[in-house]
mmCIF file of C-alpha atoms in Angstrom:
data_model
loop_
_atom_site.group_PDB
_atom_site.id
_atom_site.type_symbol
_atom_site.label_atom_id
_atom_site.label_comp_id
_atom_site.label_asym_id
_atom_site.label_seq_id
_atom_site.Cartn_x
_atom_site.Cartn_y
_atom_site.Cartn_z
ATOM 1 C CA MET W 987 -17.925 -28.536 103.374
ATOM 2 C CA ASN W 988 -19.715 -25.181 103.535
ATOM 3 C CA GLU W 989 -19.254 -22.366 101.031
ATOM 4 C CA ALA W 990 -16.722 -20.477 103.169
ATOM 5 C CA ALA W 991 -14.563 -23.537 103.713
ATOM 6 C CA TYR W 992 -14.735 -24.479 100.034
ATOM 7 C CA GLY W 993 -13.773 -20.939 99.038
ATOM 8 C CA ALA W 994 -10.841 -20.944 101.465
ATOM 9 C CA LEU W 995 -9.669 -24.300 100.114
ATOM 10 C CA ARG W 996 -9.729 -23.048 96.528
ATOM 11 C CA ALA W 997 -8.015 -19.802 97.494
ATOM 12 C CA SER W 998 -5.214 -21.756 99.150
ATOM 13 C CA ALA W 999 -4.530 -23.472 95.799
ATOM 14 C CA ALA W 1000 -4.576 -20.251 93.788
ATOM 15 C CA LEU W 1001 -1.938 -19.635 91.102
ATOM 16 C CA TRP W 1002 -0.687 -16.470 89.498
ATOM 17 C CA ALA W 1003 -1.834 -15.713 85.949
ATOM 18 C CA GLY W 1004 0.260 -14.162 83.226
ATOM 19 C CA SER W 1005 0.108 -13.455 79.503
ATOM 20 C CA SER W 1006 2.735 -13.042 76.825
ATOM 21 C CA VAL W 1007 2.639 -12.446 73.079
ATOM 22 C CA LEU W 1008 4.636 -14.188 70.348
ATOM 23 C CA ILE W 1009 5.439 -11.804 67.491
ATOM 24 C CA THR W 1010 7.627 -12.548 64.492
ATOM 25 C CA ASN W 1011 8.932 -10.503 61.596
ATOM 26 C CA GLN W 1012 8.615 -11.547 57.964
ATOM 27 C CA ARG W 1013 11.816 -13.598 58.227
ATOM 28 C CA GLY W 1014 10.388 -15.724 61.040
ATOM 29 C CA GLN W 1015 12.515 -14.141 63.776
ATOM 30 C CA VAL W 1016 10.968 -13.697 67.238
ATOM 31 C CA LEU W 1017 10.532 -10.345 68.994
ATOM 32 C CA LEU W 1018 12.267 -10.242 72.384
ATOM 33 C CA GLN W 1019 12.584 -7.477 74.954
ATOM 34 C CA ARG W 1020 15.652 -6.682 77.012
ATOM 35 C CA VAL W 1021 14.257 -5.449 80.318
ATOM 36 C CA THR W 1022 15.767 -3.552 83.250
ATOM 37 C CA TYR W 1023 14.558 -5.912 85.963
ATOM 38 C CA ARG W 1024 15.767 -9.307 84.711
ATOM 39 C CA PRO W 1025 19.059 -10.620 83.308
ATOM 40 C CA THR W 1026 17.294 -12.590 80.578
ATOM 41 C CA HIS W 1027 15.151 -11.515 77.616
ATOM 42 C CA LEU W 1028 11.367 -11.817 77.583
ATOM 43 C CA LEU W 1029 8.451 -11.971 75.197
ATOM 44 C CA PRO W 1030 6.169 -8.938 75.583
ATOM 45 C CA GLY W 1031 3.762 -9.581 78.440
ATOM 46 C CA GLY W 1032 3.324 -9.666 82.173
ATOM 47 C CA ALA W 1033 0.939 -10.374 85.006
ATOM 48 C CA VAL W 1034 -2.815 -10.430 84.440
ATOM 49 C CA ASP W 1035 -4.469 -7.773 86.590
ATOM 50 C CA LYS W 1036 -7.415 -8.448 88.906
ATOM 51 C CA GLY W 1037 -10.654 -8.723 86.951
ATOM 52 C CA GLU W 1038 -8.792 -8.819 83.635
ATOM 53 C CA SER W 1039 -8.924 -11.671 81.143
ATOM 54 C CA PRO W 1040 -5.619 -13.113 79.857
ATOM 55 C CA ALA W 1041 -6.288 -11.718 76.352
ATOM 56 C CA GLN W 1042 -7.031 -8.278 77.784
ATOM 57 C CA GLY W 1043 -3.861 -8.458 79.833
ATOM 58 C CA ALA W 1044 -1.809 -9.351 76.768
ATOM 59 C CA ALA W 1045 -3.215 -6.410 74.806
ATOM 60 C CA ARG W 1046 -2.591 -4.040 77.741
ATOM 61 C CA GLU W 1047 1.007 -5.208 78.058
ATOM 62 C CA LEU W 1048 1.597 -4.605 74.339
ATOM 63 C CA GLU W 1049 0.422 -1.026 74.741
ATOM 64 C CA GLU W 1050 2.364 -0.419 77.959
ATOM 65 C CA GLU W 1051 5.619 -2.051 76.864
ATOM 66 C CA LEU W 1052 5.726 -1.410 73.105
ATOM 67 C CA GLY W 1053 3.319 1.504 72.654
ATOM 68 C CA VAL W 1054 1.279 -0.627 70.232
ATOM 69 C CA THR W 1055 -2.503 -0.951 70.245
ATOM 70 C CA ALA W 1056 -3.579 -4.429 69.205
ATOM 71 C CA THR W 1057 -6.155 -7.102 69.959
ATOM 72 C CA VAL W 1058 -5.032 -10.675 70.519
ATOM 73 C CA THR W 1059 -7.543 -13.469 70.038
ATOM 74 C CA ARG W 1060 -5.594 -16.603 69.146
ATOM 75 C CA GLY W 1061 -3.933 -18.671 71.851
ATOM 76 C CA LEU W 1062 -0.744 -20.592 71.059
ATOM 77 C CA ALA W 1063 0.161 -22.144 74.402
ATOM 78 C CA LEU W 1064 -0.965 -22.490 78.000
ATOM 79 C CA ASP W 1065 1.849 -23.305 80.409
ATOM 80 C CA TRP W 1066 1.482 -24.547 83.980
ATOM 81 C CA VAL W 1067 4.614 -23.224 85.669
ATOM 82 C CA SER W 1068 5.260 -25.107 88.893
ATOM 83 C CA PRO W 1069 6.686 -23.465 92.037
ATOM 84 C CA ALA W 1070 9.977 -25.195 91.197
ATOM 85 C CA GLY W 1071 9.756 -24.204 87.550
ATOM 86 C CA ARG W 1072 10.884 -20.619 88.105
ATOM 87 C CA THR W 1073 13.715 -19.252 90.192
ATOM 88 C CA THR W 1074 12.280 -16.613 92.524
ATOM 89 C CA PRO W 1075 13.325 -15.138 95.886
ATOM 90 C CA PRO W 1076 11.898 -17.165 98.804
ATOM 91 C CA ALA W 1077 10.187 -14.057 100.167
ATOM 92 C CA MET W 1078 8.071 -13.911 97.012
ATOM 93 C CA LYS W 1079 6.424 -17.258 97.916
ATOM 94 C CA PHE W 1080 5.816 -18.028 94.245
ATOM 95 C CA PRO W 1081 2.771 -20.372 94.156
ATOM 96 C CA GLY W 1082 3.072 -21.346 90.494
ATOM 97 C CA GLU W 1083 1.510 -19.685 87.463
ATOM 98 C CA LEU W 1084 -0.735 -20.282 84.491
ATOM 99 C CA LEU W 1085 0.947 -18.436 81.636
ATOM 100 C CA HIS W 1086 -0.897 -17.839 78.364
ATOM 101 C CA VAL W 1087 0.972 -17.237 75.093
ATOM 102 C CA PHE W 1088 -1.009 -15.428 72.414
ATOM 103 C CA ASP W 1089 -0.261 -15.029 68.722
ATOM 104 C CA GLY W 1090 0.728 -11.452 67.939
ATOM 105 C CA GLY W 1091 1.133 -12.219 64.248
ATOM 106 C CA VAL W 1092 3.776 -11.452 61.652
ATOM 107 C CA TRP W 1093 4.774 -7.781 61.700
ATOM 108 C CA ASP W 1094 5.881 -5.859 58.642
ATOM 109 C CA GLU W 1095 8.413 -3.028 58.615
ATOM 110 C CA GLU W 1096 5.752 -0.387 59.225
ATOM 111 C CA GLN W 1097 4.472 -2.142 62.352
ATOM 112 C CA ILE W 1098 8.004 -2.642 63.651
ATOM 113 C CA ALA W 1099 8.848 1.028 63.068
ATOM 114 C CA ALA W 1100 5.836 1.998 65.209
ATOM 115 C CA ILE W 1101 7.252 0.291 68.331
ATOM 116 C CA ARG W 1102 7.898 2.700 71.202
ATOM 117 C CA PRO W 1103 9.548 0.794 74.080
ATOM 118 C CA ALA W 1104 8.485 1.867 77.560
ATOM 119 C CA PRO W 1105 11.265 4.065 79.029
ATOM 120 C CA GLY W 1106 12.764 2.821 82.248
ATOM 121 C CA GLU W 1107 11.447 -0.719 81.718
ATOM 122 C CA ILE W 1108 12.324 -1.882 78.191
ATOM 123 C CA GLU W 1109 15.969 -1.281 77.326
ATOM 124 C CA ALA W 1110 15.747 -2.626 73.779
ATOM 125 C CA VAL W 1111 13.597 -4.649 71.401
ATOM 126 C CA GLU W 1112 15.136 -7.037 68.886
ATOM 127 C CA PHE W 1113 14.159 -9.838 66.542
ATOM 128 C CA VAL W 1114 16.197 -13.014 67.009
ATOM 129 C CA GLU W 1115 16.450 -16.416 65.377
ATOM 130 C CA PRO W 1116 14.370 -19.127 67.079
ATOM 131 C CA ALA W 1117 17.544 -21.168 67.696
ATOM 132 C CA ASP W 1118 18.959 -18.260 69.743
ATOM 133 C CA LEU W 1119 16.085 -18.215 72.251
ATOM 134 C CA PRO W 1120 17.701 -20.665 74.731
ATOM 135 C CA ALA W 1121 20.823 -18.481 74.947
ATOM 136 C CA LEU W 1122 18.853 -15.287 75.585
ATOM 137 C CA MET W 1123 15.899 -16.406 77.716
ATOM 138 C CA SER W 1124 15.559 -18.427 80.886
ATOM 139 C CA PRO W 1125 15.222 -22.168 80.169
ATOM 140 C CA GLY W 1126 11.494 -22.269 80.897
ATOM 141 C CA ASP W 1127 10.760 -19.115 78.910
ATOM 142 C CA ALA W 1128 12.720 -20.432 75.923
ATOM 143 C CA ARG W 1129 10.939 -23.806 75.984
ATOM 144 C CA ARG W 1130 7.566 -22.063 76.156
ATOM 145 C CA ALA W 1131 8.364 -19.657 73.301
ATOM 146 C CA LEU W 1132 9.616 -22.461 71.039
ATOM 147 C CA SER W 1133 6.585 -24.619 71.839
ATOM 148 C CA ALA W 1134 4.285 -21.707 71.015
ATOM 149 C CA LEU W 1135 6.119 -21.055 67.746
ATOM 150 C CA ARG W 1136 5.861 -24.723 66.737
ATOM 151 C CA ALA W 1137 2.152 -24.682 67.616
ATOM 152 C CA ARG W 1138 1.674 -21.648 65.390
ATOM 153 C CA ILE W 1139 3.458 -23.318 62.462
ATOM 154 C CA SER W 1140 1.731 -26.672 62.859
ATOM 155 C CA GLY W 1141 -1.765 -25.249 63.234
ATOM 156 C CA ALA W 1142 -3.024 -28.143 65.368
ATOM 157 C CA GLY W 1143 -4.272 -25.821 68.123
ATOM 158 C CA PRO W 1144 -2.737 -24.467 71.329
ATOM 159 C CA ALA W 1145 0.017 -26.406 73.067
ATOM 160 C CA PHE W 1146 -0.626 -27.387 76.672
ATOM 161 C CA LEU W 1147 2.604 -27.306 78.638
ATOM 162 C CA GLU W 1148 4.009 -28.137 82.056
ATOM 163 C CA ASP W 1149 7.078 -26.031 82.852
ATOM 164 C CA GLY W 1150 7.432 -25.318 79.140
ATOM 165 C CA LEU W 1151 7.228 -28.953 78.029
ATOM 166 C CA PRO W 1152 4.255 -30.165 75.933
ATOM 167 C CA ILE W 1153 2.144 -32.801 77.603
ATOM 168 C CA ALA W 1154 1.191 -34.126 74.128
ATOM 169 C CA PRO W 1155 4.201 -33.373 71.900
ATOM 170 C CA THR W 1156 3.654 -32.967 68.167
ATOM 171 C CA VAL W 1157 6.176 -34.285 65.662
ATOM 172 C CA LEU W 1158 7.731 -30.802 65.574
ATOM 173 C CA ASP W 1159 8.197 -30.904 69.350
ATOM 174 C CA ARG W 1160 9.492 -34.461 69.365
ATOM 175 C CA VAL W 1161 12.138 -33.772 66.710
ATOM 176 C CA GLY W 1162 12.935 -30.341 68.168
ATOM 177 C CA VAL W 1163 12.355 -28.260 65.069
ATOM 178 C CA LEU W 1164 13.870 -24.735 65.293
ATOM 179 C CA ARG W 1165 16.201 -25.587 68.196
ATOM 180 C CA THR W 1166 19.146 -25.375 65.802
ATOM 181 C CA ALA W 1167 19.907 -22.678 63.258
ATOM 182 C CA ARG W 1168 17.658 -22.637 60.216
ATOM 183 C CA ALA W 1169 19.265 -23.030 56.793
ATOM 184 C CA ARG W 1170 20.077 -19.475 55.676
ATOM 185 C CA HIS W 1171 20.078 -19.007 51.904
ATOM 186 C CA HIS W 1172 19.373 -15.409 50.935
ATOM 187 C CA PHE W 1173 20.237 -16.183 47.317
ATOM 188 C CA PRO W 1174 18.471 -14.575 44.331
ATOM 189 C CA PHE W 1175 15.967 -16.844 42.581
ATOM 190 C CA HIS W 1176 16.047 -16.973 38.772
ATOM 191 C CA SER W 1177 13.120 -18.577 36.938
ATOM 192 C CA VAL W 1178 15.236 -19.238 33.839
ATOM 193 C CA PRO W 1179 17.502 -22.114 32.749
ATOM 194 C CA VAL W 1180 20.891 -22.446 34.426
ATOM 195 C CA PRO W 1181 23.616 -20.717 32.385
ATOM 196 C CA LYS W 1182 25.899 -23.216 30.638
ATOM 197 C CA ASP W 1183 28.981 -21.941 32.463
ATOM 198 C CA LEU W 1184 27.440 -22.366 35.941
ATOM 199 C CA ALA W 1185 27.884 -25.681 37.751
ATOM 200 C CA VAL W 1186 24.883 -27.164 39.573
ATOM 201 C CA ARG W 1187 25.688 -27.760 43.234
ATOM 202 C CA GLN W 1188 22.256 -28.807 44.554
ATOM 203 C CA SER W 1189 19.015 -30.170 43.142
ATOM 204 C CA TRP W 1190 15.989 -29.924 45.440
ATOM 205 C CA ALA W 1191 12.255 -30.233 44.855
ATOM 206 C CA TRP W 1192 8.914 -29.183 46.212
ATOM 207 C CA THR W 1193 7.161 -32.566 46.021
ATOM 208 C CA PHE W 1194 3.379 -32.357 46.180
ATOM 209 C CA ALA W 1195 1.007 -34.863 47.705
ATOM 210 C CA PRO W 1196 -2.476 -34.884 46.105
ATOM 211 C CA ASP W 1197 -3.861 -32.591 48.846
ATOM 212 C CA GLY W 1198 -1.427 -29.784 47.935
ATOM 213 C CA ARG W 1199 1.009 -30.264 50.806
ATOM 214 C CA VAL W 1200 4.707 -30.907 50.239
ATOM 215 C CA LEU W 1201 7.197 -33.375 51.656
ATOM 216 C CA VAL W 1202 9.703 -31.976 54.179
ATOM 217 C CA LEU W 1203 12.494 -33.988 55.792
ATOM 218 C CA LEU W 1204 13.547 -33.406 59.399
ATOM 219 C CA ASP W 1205 16.954 -34.404 60.758
ATOM 220 C CA PRO W 1206 16.239 -36.576 63.834
ATOM 221 C CA ASP W 1207 19.427 -35.394 65.565
ATOM 222 C CA SER W 1208 19.280 -31.630 65.044
ATOM 223 C CA GLY W 1209 15.674 -30.902 64.056
ATOM 224 C CA ALA W 1210 16.932 -29.165 60.896
ATOM 225 C CA ALA W 1211 14.607 -29.266 57.883
ATOM 226 C CA CYS W 1212 15.305 -29.782 54.200
ATOM 227 C CA LEU W 1213 13.425 -30.461 50.998
ATOM 228 C CA PRO W 1214 14.079 -33.743 49.160
ATOM 229 C CA GLY W 1215 17.177 -33.550 46.990
ATOM 230 C CA GLY W 1216 20.894 -33.217 47.280
ATOM 231 C CA THR W 1217 24.280 -33.016 45.601
ATOM 232 C CA PRO W 1218 25.101 -34.367 42.117
ATOM 233 C CA GLU W 1219 27.181 -37.517 41.848
ATOM 234 C CA PRO W 1220 29.178 -38.799 38.846
ATOM 235 C CA ALA W 1221 26.552 -41.479 38.122
ATOM 236 C CA ASP W 1222 23.993 -38.690 37.524
ATOM 237 C CA HIS W 1223 25.896 -37.597 34.370
ATOM 238 C CA ALA W 1224 25.432 -33.887 35.207
ATOM 239 C CA ASP W 1225 21.644 -34.180 34.972
ATOM 240 C CA PRO W 1226 20.003 -32.296 37.900
ATOM 241 C CA GLU W 1227 16.700 -34.113 37.426
ATOM 242 C CA THR W 1228 18.439 -37.478 37.742
ATOM 243 C CA THR W 1229 20.138 -36.180 40.908
ATOM 244 C CA LEU W 1230 16.795 -35.186 42.340
ATOM 245 C CA ILE W 1231 15.072 -38.513 41.650
ATOM 246 C CA ARG W 1232 18.001 -40.498 43.072
ATOM 247 C CA GLU W 1233 18.271 -38.330 46.198
ATOM 248 C CA ALA W 1234 14.522 -38.461 46.862
ATOM 249 C CA ARG W 1235 14.675 -42.271 46.807
ATOM 250 C CA GLU W 1236 17.763 -42.446 49.024
ATOM 251 C CA GLU W 1237 16.680 -39.836 51.601
ATOM 252 C CA ALA W 1238 12.952 -40.414 51.817
ATOM 253 C CA ALA W 1239 12.106 -43.576 49.848
ATOM 254 C CA ALA W 1240 10.025 -41.197 47.722
ATOM 255 C CA GLU W 1241 8.955 -41.759 44.130
ATOM 256 C CA LEU W 1242 8.298 -38.673 42.014
ATOM 257 C CA ALA W 1243 6.460 -37.983 38.763
ATOM 258 C CA ASP W 1244 5.822 -35.027 36.429
ATOM 259 C CA THR W 1245 8.998 -33.220 37.458
ATOM 260 C CA ARG W 1246 8.957 -29.535 36.483
ATOM 261 C CA TYR W 1247 11.887 -27.152 36.557
ATOM 262 C CA LEU W 1248 11.270 -23.970 38.569
ATOM 263 C CA GLY W 1249 14.573 -22.095 38.434
ATOM 264 C CA TYR W 1250 17.819 -21.787 40.329
ATOM 265 C CA LEU W 1251 19.420 -19.859 43.168
ATOM 266 C CA SER W 1252 22.717 -18.080 42.539
ATOM 267 C CA ASP W 1253 25.480 -17.542 45.096
ATOM 268 C CA ALA W 1254 27.753 -14.525 44.574
ATOM 269 C CA ASP W 1255 30.411 -15.878 46.951
ATOM 270 C CA GLU W 1256 30.561 -19.291 45.322
ATOM 271 C CA PRO W 1257 29.576 -19.249 41.637
ATOM 272 C CA CYS W 1258 27.148 -22.159 41.320
ATOM 273 C CA ALA W 1259 23.482 -22.936 40.806
ATOM 274 C CA ARG W 1260 21.125 -24.480 43.348
ATOM 275 C CA VAL W 1261 18.338 -25.886 41.198
ATOM 276 C CA ARG W 1262 14.708 -26.079 42.292
ATOM 277 C CA TYR W 1263 12.006 -28.344 40.868
ATOM 278 C CA ALA W 1264 8.376 -29.163 41.579
ATOM 279 C CA ALA W 1265 7.043 -32.692 41.254
ATOM 280 C CA ALA W 1266 4.135 -34.938 42.151
ATOM 281 C CA LEU W 1267 4.757 -37.334 45.025
ATOM 282 C CA THR W 1268 3.406 -40.739 43.996
ATOM 283 C CA SER W 1269 4.533 -43.047 46.812
ATOM 284 C CA LEU W 1270 6.702 -43.456 49.900
ATOM 285 C CA GLY W 1271 8.399 -46.660 50.877
ATOM 286 C CA PRO W 1272 9.446 -47.605 54.407
ATOM 287 C CA ALA W 1273 11.725 -45.003 55.999
ATOM 288 C CA SER W 1274 15.343 -46.049 55.595
ATOM 289 C CA VAL W 1275 18.846 -44.810 56.329
ATOM 290 C CA ASP W 1276 20.152 -42.183 53.917
ATOM 291 C CA PRO W 1277 23.478 -43.605 52.643
ATOM 292 C CA ALA W 1278 24.973 -40.111 52.355
ATOM 293 C CA THR W 1279 24.318 -39.011 55.961
ATOM 294 C CA GLY W 1280 23.638 -42.198 57.910
ATOM 295 C CA ARG W 1281 20.355 -40.704 59.170
ATOM 296 C CA THR W 1282 16.780 -41.858 58.879
ATOM 297 C CA TYR W 1283 14.866 -38.659 58.233
ATOM 298 C CA VAL W 1284 11.498 -37.913 59.787
ATOM 299 C CA ARG W 1285 9.078 -37.287 56.922
ATOM 300 C CA ILE W 1286 6.261 -34.768 57.243
ATOM 301 C CA LEU W 1287 3.682 -33.136 55.008
ATOM 302 C CA ALA W 1288 3.259 -29.375 55.345
ATOM 303 C CA THR W 1289 1.765 -26.636 53.230
ATOM 304 C CA PRO W 1290 4.369 -24.711 51.206
ATOM 305 C CA GLU W 1291 3.783 -21.741 53.498
ATOM 306 C CA GLN W 1292 4.394 -23.855 56.605
ATOM 307 C CA ALA W 1293 7.501 -25.364 55.027
ATOM 308 C CA LEU W 1294 9.045 -21.945 54.386
ATOM 309 C CA GLN W 1295 8.979 -21.215 58.114
ATOM 310 C CA PHE W 1296 11.561 -23.951 58.692
ATOM 311 C CA PHE W 1297 14.101 -21.966 56.641
ATOM 312 C CA ASP W 1298 15.608 -18.478 56.519
ATOM 313 C CA TRP W 1299 15.576 -17.826 52.792
ATOM 314 C CA GLY W 1300 14.994 -14.073 52.932
ATOM 315 C CA PRO W 1301 13.045 -11.944 50.410
ATOM 316 C CA PRO W 1302 13.774 -14.236 47.412
ATOM 317 C CA ALA W 1303 11.623 -16.918 49.061
ATOM 318 C CA ALA W 1304 8.485 -15.060 47.925
ATOM 319 C CA GLU W 1305 9.497 -15.377 44.261
ATOM 320 C CA GLN W 1306 10.277 -19.064 44.695
ATOM 321 C CA LEU W 1307 6.934 -19.639 46.427
ATOM 322 C CA GLN W 1308 5.130 -17.973 43.522
ATOM 323 C CA ALA W 1309 6.882 -20.299 41.071
ATOM 324 C CA VAL W 1310 5.999 -23.273 43.289
ATOM 325 C CA HIS W 1311 2.292 -22.468 43.167
ATOM 326 C CA GLN W 1312 2.391 -21.877 39.415
ATOM 327 C CA ALA W 1313 3.886 -25.350 38.987
ATOM 328 C CA ARG W 1314 1.297 -26.806 41.369
ATOM 329 C CA VAL W 1315 -1.485 -25.503 39.123
ATOM 330 C CA LEU W 1316 0.191 -27.035 36.053
ATOM 331 C CA LEU W 1317 0.413 -30.338 37.921
ATOM 332 C CA GLY W 1318 -3.344 -30.193 38.508
ATOM 333 C CA ILE W 1319 -2.940 -30.222 42.297
ATOM 334 C CA PRO W 1320 -5.232 -28.090 44.509
ATOM 335 C CA GLN W 1321 -3.915 -25.516 46.936
ATOM 336 C CA ALA W 1322 -3.687 -26.962 50.418
ATOM 337 C CA GLY W 1323 -5.908 -25.471 53.074
ATOM 338 C CA ARG W 1324 -4.391 -24.668 56.433
ATOM 339 C CA GLN W 1325 -4.062 -27.869 58.431
ATOM 340 C CA PRO W 1326 -1.742 -29.466 60.964
ATOM 341 C CA VAL W 1327 1.632 -30.827 59.929
ATOM 342 C CA THR W 1328 1.414 -34.614 59.479
ATOM 343 C CA GLU W 1329 4.126 -37.214 60.013
ATOM 344 C CA LEU W 1330 4.460 -39.947 57.382
ATOM 345 C CA ALA W 1331 5.859 -42.888 59.298
ATOM 346 C CA ASP W 1332 4.596 -45.710 57.077
ATOM 347 C CA SER W 1333 4.615 -46.584 53.391
ATOM 348 C CA THR W 1334 2.057 -44.596 51.422
ATOM 349 C CA SER W 1335 0.803 -44.554 47.845
ATOM 350 C CA TRP W 1336 -1.360 -41.973 46.108
#
């Protein structure tokens, strides 16, 4: 095959190229645009122009659509969108597309206030819960955005997708983390003992492995996350620490040591205390069915910062995180470096 024939062959297999940007606010909600030319919402982004790299295209689209100057350097996902993977008019002769998703970072209030949506193209910009993406975006766009968000949280590198589905799913993909509403507890955190007249409703713990990561439990049916712990029972004799140790064994087959009280969350609508502890995780037995829920939880290790992204705990989460790290230091456990989320499928001892 000569050069001309080879070039023609490659040109006949050409795909479109596009770039989008995943941006979240400090609560972990995703920035979406309501546009004039499509019935569904979109991440910021668009087609890559001739002679333009995908990263350059993403930065240009941010400036054109949001009026924001930024450089994007970290890829979260690369999606091969097949000709059948997008509904387009036949006259468009859509050949398929390689769509890059870049990490636009976590924006603070000042950055959000600087957004200037392009008139005539962007009708509105809003931050939405990850679980709401499928209702607002096209199916493929929603799958891609959720996969990119999971890749950002996990930190294992970019996700490679086919029509929005990972070709090598992580544990977060397999369980479907963030596809259902995150637990929303915007309750004040108090780093003092529980008042005597306040009943304890929950007892949860940040349980540290020796590398500084904590145990998180994932519901295999909904993808919802929780920390080890649960609700007091009569056999606990109103002792929150006893509740915690029992629940950790029942839910996760986890054994704890050096339990340290952190504080409690208060609920103005329902006067009660939700107690928080820190503890050292000493061993895990074989995963078993939780007698309270009938579920066998998926057990993962994540940094405390990664774990917080599974919940919507609002501004008080920063105070709780500070108390968590103070307790970690007292436990003699190092701070975890950024690393991928790890599933704990087998028995483990430390």
